[in-house]
Coordinates of C-alpha atoms and ligand atoms in Angstrom, one line a residue:
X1430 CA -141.9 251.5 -163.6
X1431 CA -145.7 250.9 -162.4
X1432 CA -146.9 248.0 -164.0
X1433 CA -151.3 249.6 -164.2
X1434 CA -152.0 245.7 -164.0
X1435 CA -150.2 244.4 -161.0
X1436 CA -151.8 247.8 -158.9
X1437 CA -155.2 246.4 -160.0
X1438 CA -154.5 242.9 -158.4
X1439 CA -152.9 244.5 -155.1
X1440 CA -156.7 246.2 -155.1
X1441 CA -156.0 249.6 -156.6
X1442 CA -159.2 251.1 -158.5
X1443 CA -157.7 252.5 -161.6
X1444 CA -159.7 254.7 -164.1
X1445 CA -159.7 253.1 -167.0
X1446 CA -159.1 249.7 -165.4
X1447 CA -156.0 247.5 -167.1
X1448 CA -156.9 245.6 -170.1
X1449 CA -156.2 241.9 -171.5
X1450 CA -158.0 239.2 -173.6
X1451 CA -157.7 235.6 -172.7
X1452 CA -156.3 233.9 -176.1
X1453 CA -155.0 237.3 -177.9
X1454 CA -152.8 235.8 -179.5
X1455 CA -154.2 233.3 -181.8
X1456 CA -155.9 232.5 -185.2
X1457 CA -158.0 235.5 -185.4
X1458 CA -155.2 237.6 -185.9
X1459 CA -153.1 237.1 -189.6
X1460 CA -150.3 237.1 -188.3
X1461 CA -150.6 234.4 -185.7
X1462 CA -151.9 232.2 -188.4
X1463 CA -149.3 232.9 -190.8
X1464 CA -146.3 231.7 -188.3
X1465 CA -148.2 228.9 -187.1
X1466 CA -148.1 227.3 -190.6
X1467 CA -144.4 227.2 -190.1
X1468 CA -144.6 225.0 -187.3
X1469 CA -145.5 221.3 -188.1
X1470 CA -147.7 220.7 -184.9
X1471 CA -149.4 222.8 -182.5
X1472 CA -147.2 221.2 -179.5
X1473 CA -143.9 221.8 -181.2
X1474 CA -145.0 225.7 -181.7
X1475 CA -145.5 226.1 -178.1
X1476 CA -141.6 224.2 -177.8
X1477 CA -140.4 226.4 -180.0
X1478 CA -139.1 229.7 -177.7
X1479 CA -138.8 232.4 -181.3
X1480 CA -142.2 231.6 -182.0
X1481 CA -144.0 231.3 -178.9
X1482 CA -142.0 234.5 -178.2
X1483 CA -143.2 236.1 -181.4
X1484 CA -146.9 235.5 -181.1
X1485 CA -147.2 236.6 -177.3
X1486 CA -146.0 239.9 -178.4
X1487 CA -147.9 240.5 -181.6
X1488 CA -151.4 241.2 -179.8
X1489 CA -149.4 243.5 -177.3
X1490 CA -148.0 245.6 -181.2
X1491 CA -151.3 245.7 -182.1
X1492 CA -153.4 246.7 -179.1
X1493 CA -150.8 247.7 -176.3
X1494 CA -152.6 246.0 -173.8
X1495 CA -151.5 245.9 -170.0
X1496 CA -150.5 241.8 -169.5
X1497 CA -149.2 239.5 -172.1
X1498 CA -149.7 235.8 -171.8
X1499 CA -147.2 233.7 -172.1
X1500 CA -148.1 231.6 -175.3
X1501 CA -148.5 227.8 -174.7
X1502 CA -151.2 225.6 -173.5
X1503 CA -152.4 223.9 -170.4
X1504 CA -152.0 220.3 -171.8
X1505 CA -148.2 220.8 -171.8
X1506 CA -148.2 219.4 -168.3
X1507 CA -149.9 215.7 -169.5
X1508 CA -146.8 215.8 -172.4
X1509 CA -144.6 216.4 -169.5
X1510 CA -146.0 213.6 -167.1
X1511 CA -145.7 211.3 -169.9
X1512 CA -149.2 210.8 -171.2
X1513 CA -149.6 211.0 -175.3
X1514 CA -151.1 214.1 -176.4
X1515 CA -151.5 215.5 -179.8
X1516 CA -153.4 218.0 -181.5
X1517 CA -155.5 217.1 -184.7
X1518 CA -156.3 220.1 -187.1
X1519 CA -160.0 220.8 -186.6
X1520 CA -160.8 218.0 -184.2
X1521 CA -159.3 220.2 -180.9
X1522 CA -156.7 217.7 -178.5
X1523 CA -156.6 214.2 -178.5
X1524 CA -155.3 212.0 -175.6
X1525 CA -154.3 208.0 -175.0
X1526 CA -157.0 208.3 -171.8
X1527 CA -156.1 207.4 -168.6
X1528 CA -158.9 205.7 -166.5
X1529 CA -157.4 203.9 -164.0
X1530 CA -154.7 203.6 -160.8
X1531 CA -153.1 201.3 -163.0
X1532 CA -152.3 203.3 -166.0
X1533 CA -151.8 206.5 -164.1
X1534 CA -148.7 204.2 -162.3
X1535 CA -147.1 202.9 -165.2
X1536 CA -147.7 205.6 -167.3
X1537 CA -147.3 209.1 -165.1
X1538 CA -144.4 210.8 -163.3
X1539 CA -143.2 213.9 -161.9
X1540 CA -139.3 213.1 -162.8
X1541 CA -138.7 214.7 -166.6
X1542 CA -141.3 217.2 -165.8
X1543 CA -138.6 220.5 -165.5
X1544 CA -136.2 218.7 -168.4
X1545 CA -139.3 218.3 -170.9
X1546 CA -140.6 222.2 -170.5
X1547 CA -137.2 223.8 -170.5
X1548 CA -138.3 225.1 -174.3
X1549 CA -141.6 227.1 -172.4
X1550 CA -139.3 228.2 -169.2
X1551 CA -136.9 229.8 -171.8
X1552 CA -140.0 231.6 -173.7
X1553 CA -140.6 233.1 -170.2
X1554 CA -137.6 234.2 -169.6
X1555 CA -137.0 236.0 -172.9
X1556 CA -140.5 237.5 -172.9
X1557 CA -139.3 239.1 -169.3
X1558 CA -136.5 241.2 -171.2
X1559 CA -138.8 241.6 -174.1
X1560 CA -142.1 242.6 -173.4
X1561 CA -143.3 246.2 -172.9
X1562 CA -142.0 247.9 -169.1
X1563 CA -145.2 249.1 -168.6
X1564 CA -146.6 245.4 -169.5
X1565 CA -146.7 242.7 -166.8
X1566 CA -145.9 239.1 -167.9
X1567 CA -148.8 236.5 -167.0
X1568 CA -147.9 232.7 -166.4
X1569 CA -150.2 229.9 -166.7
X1570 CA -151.4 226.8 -166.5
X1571 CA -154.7 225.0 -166.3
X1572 CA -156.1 223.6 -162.9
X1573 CA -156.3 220.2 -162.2
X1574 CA -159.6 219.4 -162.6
X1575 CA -159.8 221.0 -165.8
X1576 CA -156.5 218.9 -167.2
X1577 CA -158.0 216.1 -165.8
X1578 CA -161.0 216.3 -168.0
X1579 CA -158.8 216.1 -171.3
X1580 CA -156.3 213.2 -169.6
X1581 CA -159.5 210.6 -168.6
X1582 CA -162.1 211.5 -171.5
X1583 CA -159.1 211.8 -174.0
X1584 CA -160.4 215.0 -175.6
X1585 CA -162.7 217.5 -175.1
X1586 CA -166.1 217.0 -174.3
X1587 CA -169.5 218.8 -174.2
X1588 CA -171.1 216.9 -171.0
X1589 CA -167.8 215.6 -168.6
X1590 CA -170.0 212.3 -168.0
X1591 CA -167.3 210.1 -168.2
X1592 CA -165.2 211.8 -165.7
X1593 CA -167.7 213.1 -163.7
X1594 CA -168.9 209.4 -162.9
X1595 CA -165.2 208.1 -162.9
X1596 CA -164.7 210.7 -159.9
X1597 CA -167.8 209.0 -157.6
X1598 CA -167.0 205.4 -158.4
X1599 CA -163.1 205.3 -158.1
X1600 CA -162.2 208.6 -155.7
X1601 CA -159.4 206.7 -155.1
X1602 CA -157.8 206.8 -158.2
X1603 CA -159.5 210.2 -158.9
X1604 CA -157.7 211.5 -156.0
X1605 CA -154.4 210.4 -157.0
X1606 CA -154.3 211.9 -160.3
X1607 CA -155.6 215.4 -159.0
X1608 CA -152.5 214.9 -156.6
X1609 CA -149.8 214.4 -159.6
X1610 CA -151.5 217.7 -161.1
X1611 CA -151.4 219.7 -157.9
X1612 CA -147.5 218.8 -157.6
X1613 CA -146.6 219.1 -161.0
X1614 CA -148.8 222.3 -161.7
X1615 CA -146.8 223.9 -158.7
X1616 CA -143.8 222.8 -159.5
X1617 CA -144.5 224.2 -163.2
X1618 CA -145.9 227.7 -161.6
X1619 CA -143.3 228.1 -159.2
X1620 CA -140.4 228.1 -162.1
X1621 CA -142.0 230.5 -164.4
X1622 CA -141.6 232.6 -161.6
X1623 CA -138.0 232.3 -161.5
X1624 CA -137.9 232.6 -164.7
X1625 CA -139.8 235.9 -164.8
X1626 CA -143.4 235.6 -164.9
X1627 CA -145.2 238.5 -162.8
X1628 CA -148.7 237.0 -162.5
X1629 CA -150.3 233.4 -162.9
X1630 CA -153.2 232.8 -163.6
X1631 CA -154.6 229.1 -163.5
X1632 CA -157.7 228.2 -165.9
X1633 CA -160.5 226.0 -164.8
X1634 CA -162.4 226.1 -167.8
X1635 CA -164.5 223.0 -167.0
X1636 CA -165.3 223.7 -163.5
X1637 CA -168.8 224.8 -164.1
X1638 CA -170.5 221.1 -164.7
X1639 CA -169.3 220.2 -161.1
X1640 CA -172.0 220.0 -158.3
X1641 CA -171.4 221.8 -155.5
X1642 CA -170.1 219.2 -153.4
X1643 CA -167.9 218.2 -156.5
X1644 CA -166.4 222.1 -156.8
X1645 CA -165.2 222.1 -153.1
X1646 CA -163.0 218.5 -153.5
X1647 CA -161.8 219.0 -157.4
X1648 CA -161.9 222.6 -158.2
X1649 CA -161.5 224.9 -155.0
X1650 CA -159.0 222.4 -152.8
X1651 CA -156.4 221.5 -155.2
X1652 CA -156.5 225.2 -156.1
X1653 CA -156.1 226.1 -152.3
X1654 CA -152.9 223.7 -152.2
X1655 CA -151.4 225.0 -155.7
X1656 CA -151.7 229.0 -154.1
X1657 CA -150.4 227.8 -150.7
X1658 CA -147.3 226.0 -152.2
X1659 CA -146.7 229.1 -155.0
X1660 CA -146.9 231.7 -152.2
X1661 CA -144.5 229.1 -150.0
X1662 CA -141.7 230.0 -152.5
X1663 CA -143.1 233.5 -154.0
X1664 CA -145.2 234.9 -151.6
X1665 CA -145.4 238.1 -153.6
X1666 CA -146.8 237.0 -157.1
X1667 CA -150.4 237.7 -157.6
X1668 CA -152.9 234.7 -158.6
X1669 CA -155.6 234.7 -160.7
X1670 CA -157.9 231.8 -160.3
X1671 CA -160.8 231.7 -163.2
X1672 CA -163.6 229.1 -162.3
X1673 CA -165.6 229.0 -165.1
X1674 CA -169.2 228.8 -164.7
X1675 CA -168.7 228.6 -160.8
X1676 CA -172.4 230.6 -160.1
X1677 CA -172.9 231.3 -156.9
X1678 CA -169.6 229.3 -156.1
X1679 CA -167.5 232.4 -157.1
X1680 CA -167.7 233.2 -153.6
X1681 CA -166.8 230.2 -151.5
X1682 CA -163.9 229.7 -154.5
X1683 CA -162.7 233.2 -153.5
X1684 CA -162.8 233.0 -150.1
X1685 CA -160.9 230.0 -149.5
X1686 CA -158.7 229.7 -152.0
X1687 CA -157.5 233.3 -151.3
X1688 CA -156.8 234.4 -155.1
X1689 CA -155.5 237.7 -155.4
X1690 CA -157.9 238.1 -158.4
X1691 CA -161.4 235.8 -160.1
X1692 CA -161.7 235.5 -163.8
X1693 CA -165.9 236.1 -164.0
X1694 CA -167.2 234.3 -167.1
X1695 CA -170.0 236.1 -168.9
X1696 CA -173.0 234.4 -167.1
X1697 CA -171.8 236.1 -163.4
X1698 CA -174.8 239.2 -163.0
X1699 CA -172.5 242.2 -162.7
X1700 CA -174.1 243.9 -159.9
X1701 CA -173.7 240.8 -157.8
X1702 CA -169.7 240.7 -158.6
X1703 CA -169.8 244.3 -157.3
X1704 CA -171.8 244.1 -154.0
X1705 CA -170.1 240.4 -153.2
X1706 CA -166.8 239.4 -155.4
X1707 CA -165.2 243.0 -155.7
X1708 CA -165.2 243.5 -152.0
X1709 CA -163.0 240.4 -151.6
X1710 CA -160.6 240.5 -154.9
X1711 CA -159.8 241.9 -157.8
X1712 CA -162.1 241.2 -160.8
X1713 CA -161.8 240.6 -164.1
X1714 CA -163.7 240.2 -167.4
X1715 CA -166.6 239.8 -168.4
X1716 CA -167.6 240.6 -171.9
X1717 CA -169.6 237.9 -173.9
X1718 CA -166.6 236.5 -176.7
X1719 CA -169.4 236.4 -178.9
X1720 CA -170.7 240.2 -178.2
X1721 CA -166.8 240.8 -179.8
X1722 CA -167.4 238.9 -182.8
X1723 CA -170.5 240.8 -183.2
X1724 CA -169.5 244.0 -182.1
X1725 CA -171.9 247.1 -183.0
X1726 CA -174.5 248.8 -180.9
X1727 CA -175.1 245.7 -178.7
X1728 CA -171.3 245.2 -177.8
X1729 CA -170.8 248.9 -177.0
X1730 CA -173.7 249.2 -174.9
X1731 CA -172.5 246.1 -173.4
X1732 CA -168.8 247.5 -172.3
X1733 CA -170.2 250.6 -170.9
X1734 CA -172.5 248.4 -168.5
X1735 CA -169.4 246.4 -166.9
X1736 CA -167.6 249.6 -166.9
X1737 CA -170.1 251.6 -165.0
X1738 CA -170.4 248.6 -162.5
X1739 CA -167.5 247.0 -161.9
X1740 CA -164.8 250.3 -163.0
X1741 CA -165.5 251.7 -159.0
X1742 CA -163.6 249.1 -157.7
X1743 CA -160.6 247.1 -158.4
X1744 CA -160.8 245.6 -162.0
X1745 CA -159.1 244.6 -164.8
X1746 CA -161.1 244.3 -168.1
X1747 CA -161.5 241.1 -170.1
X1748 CA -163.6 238.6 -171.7
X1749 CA -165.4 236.0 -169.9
X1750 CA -163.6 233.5 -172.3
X1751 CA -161.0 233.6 -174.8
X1752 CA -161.3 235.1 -178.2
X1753 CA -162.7 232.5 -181.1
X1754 CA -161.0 232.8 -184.6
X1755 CA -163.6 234.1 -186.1
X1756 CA -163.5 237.6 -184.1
X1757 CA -162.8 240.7 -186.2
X1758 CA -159.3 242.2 -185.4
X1759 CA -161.4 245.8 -185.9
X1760 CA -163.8 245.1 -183.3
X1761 CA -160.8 244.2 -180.6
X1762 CA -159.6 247.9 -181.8
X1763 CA -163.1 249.1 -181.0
X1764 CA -163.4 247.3 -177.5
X1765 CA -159.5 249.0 -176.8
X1766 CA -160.9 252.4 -177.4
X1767 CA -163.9 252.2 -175.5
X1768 CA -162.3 250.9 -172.3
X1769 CA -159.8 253.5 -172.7
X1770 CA -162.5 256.3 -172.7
X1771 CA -161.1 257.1 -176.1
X1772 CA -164.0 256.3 -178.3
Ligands
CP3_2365 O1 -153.2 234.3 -175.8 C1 -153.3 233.2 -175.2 O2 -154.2 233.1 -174.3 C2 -152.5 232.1 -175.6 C3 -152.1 231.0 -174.7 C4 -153.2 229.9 -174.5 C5 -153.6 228.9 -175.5 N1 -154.4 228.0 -174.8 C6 -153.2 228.8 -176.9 C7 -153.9 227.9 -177.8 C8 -153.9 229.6 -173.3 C9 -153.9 230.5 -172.1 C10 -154.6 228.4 -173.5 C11 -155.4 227.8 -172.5 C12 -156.2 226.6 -172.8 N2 -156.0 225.6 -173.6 C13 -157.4 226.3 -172.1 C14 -158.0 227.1 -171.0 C15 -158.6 228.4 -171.4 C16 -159.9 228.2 -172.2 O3 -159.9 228.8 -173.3 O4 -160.8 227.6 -171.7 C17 -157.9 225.1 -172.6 C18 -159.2 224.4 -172.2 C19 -157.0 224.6 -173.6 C20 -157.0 223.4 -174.3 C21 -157.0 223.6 -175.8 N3 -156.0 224.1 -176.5 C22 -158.0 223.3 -176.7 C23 -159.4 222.7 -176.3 C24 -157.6 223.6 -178.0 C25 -158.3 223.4 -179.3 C26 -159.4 224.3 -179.5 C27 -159.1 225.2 -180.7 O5 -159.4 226.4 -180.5 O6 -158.6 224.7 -181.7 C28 -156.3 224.2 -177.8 C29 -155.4 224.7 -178.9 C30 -154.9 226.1 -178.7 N4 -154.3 226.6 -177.6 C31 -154.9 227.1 -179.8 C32 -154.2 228.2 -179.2 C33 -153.9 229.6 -179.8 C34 -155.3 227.0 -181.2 C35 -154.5 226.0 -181.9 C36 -153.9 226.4 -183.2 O7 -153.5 227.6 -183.4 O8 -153.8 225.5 -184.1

């Protein structure tokens, strides 16, 4: 069975292009929020295989789009290292921080990594024989620099000063931790795999407050190791790589990491991504999150546009973030029929 996804990432132009949301499953739809009240923290939800399982198929029920995401979360990997991580209810993650060679030693290693996300390999797995077979299954995880935010500043945070200076004054140190991630983030790649995930795609959310000099050495490097080692084992699987807020980087980012596809956030100018991106990858996204919680006139309008200039070459339709709660289910409807050229 053709998977319409995996032909857009081998650089097929498909009319209408394959369609996911980052975050589709999650609190805007009732019946995420209603299972994850049955779970007592956010962590133990994504341990637990029947509801991670659940949720990663109820968008696909709803909206029969053309990739599910494996539901769990990029701050898995510091739980797994060994570095406290919990989630407070309406205060986002919080993390013991980590800000030195020191504590990354006595706190950090690679050893129970495999043991501790057995629960998230088996969710894998099952959503392999469960999913769709017109549906491809995406793995993920987040990239190291964007991990590395949450483990030094021990949550999130608006600027990244903390770890931004920590990574000029002690590159030693910084350099060791992005390391651990690149080793463990493979490692943790390379077994979804096996255990059935078609595509990966790795999230740098936070790679947009680097300077350029920065976005070579912590975003596009450690990503160029993390492909290089996946493709050692699978050479086959397609990778996504989804700088966020990368500018004009997009292109050095794509060119020597060698990503199969580039996640564009909203900000990328469209016919740019055409004339320079598209010729070199797959694209995908780019619609505003916030143009789908509005929805109307201006989000139509809006769809058409990426449609008309990035639909004439490989592409696969997305946000240019994930979905916020407070998005209408209807208008997700709304953006499903448009790009479907049913509307
Ligand atoms: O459909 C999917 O995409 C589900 C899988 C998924 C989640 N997180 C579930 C989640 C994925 C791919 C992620 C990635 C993720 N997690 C990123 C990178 C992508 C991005 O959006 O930038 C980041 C930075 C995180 C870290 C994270 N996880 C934060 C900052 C938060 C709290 C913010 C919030 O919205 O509350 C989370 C929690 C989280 N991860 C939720 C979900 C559905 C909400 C928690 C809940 O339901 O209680």
């Amino acid at each position: 069975m053709t998977k319409r996804f995996l032909q857009a990432l081998k650089g097929e132009t498909l009319n209408p292009p394959p369609l996911w949301l980052m975050r589709q499953a999650g609190r805007y739809l009732p019946e995420y929020r209603e299972i994850r009240a049955s779970a007592k923290n956010f962590l133990d939800f994504c341990y637990t295989p029947d509801l991670a399982v659940e949720v990663t198929l109820q968008p696909l029920r709803r909206y029969g789009f053309d990739a599910a995401i494996l539901f769990s979360d990029i701050l898995v990997i510091p739980d797994a290292l060994g570095q406290k991580v919990e989630f407070v209810s309406g205060q986002g993650p919080q993390l013991a921080p980590i800000k030195s060679e020191a504590e990354l030693e006595a706190i950090l290693n690679l050893d129970g990594l495999h043991e501790h996300l057995k629960p998230v390999y088996t969710t894998v797995h099952r959503l392999s024989k469960e999913i769709p077979e017109t549906t491809a299954l995406i793995g993920f995880a987040g990239a190291p620099w964007t991990v590395a935010t949450y483990m030094v500043e021990g949550k999130g945070s608006k600027t990244y000063e903390e770890i931004r200076s920590i990574a000029y004054s002690d590159p030693v140190f910084f350099q060791r931790l992005i390391d651990m991630l690149v080793e463990a983030t493979s490692l943790y790649l390379i077994e979804q795999v096996h255990q059935g995930a078609e595509c990966l795609q790795v999230f740098d959310s936070w790679a947009g407050v680097l300077s350029e000099r920065q976005f070579h050495t912590w975003s596009i490097e450690p990503m160029t190791r993390i492909v290089e080692k996946v493709r050692a084992v699978h050479a086959e699987v397609p990778i996504i790589g989804f700088p966020r807020g990368a500018g004009p980087l997009y292109e050095a980012y794509v060119r020597e990491t060698k990503v199969d596809g580039v996640g564009l956030d909203h900000t990328v100018p469209l016919t740019w991504a055409r004339d320079v991106l598209q010729p070199l990858t797959t694209v995908q996204g780019t619609l505003d999150n916030l143009l789908l919680v509005a929805g109307g006139e201006a989000m139509d309008a809006e769809i058409k546009r990426i449609l008309e200039t990035l639909g004439s070459g490989p592409f696969i339709f997305n946000l240019g973030h994930g979905i916020v709660p407070q998005t209408p289910p209807e208008h997700v409807e709304r953006l499903c029929a448009l790009v479907r050229g049913e509307a």
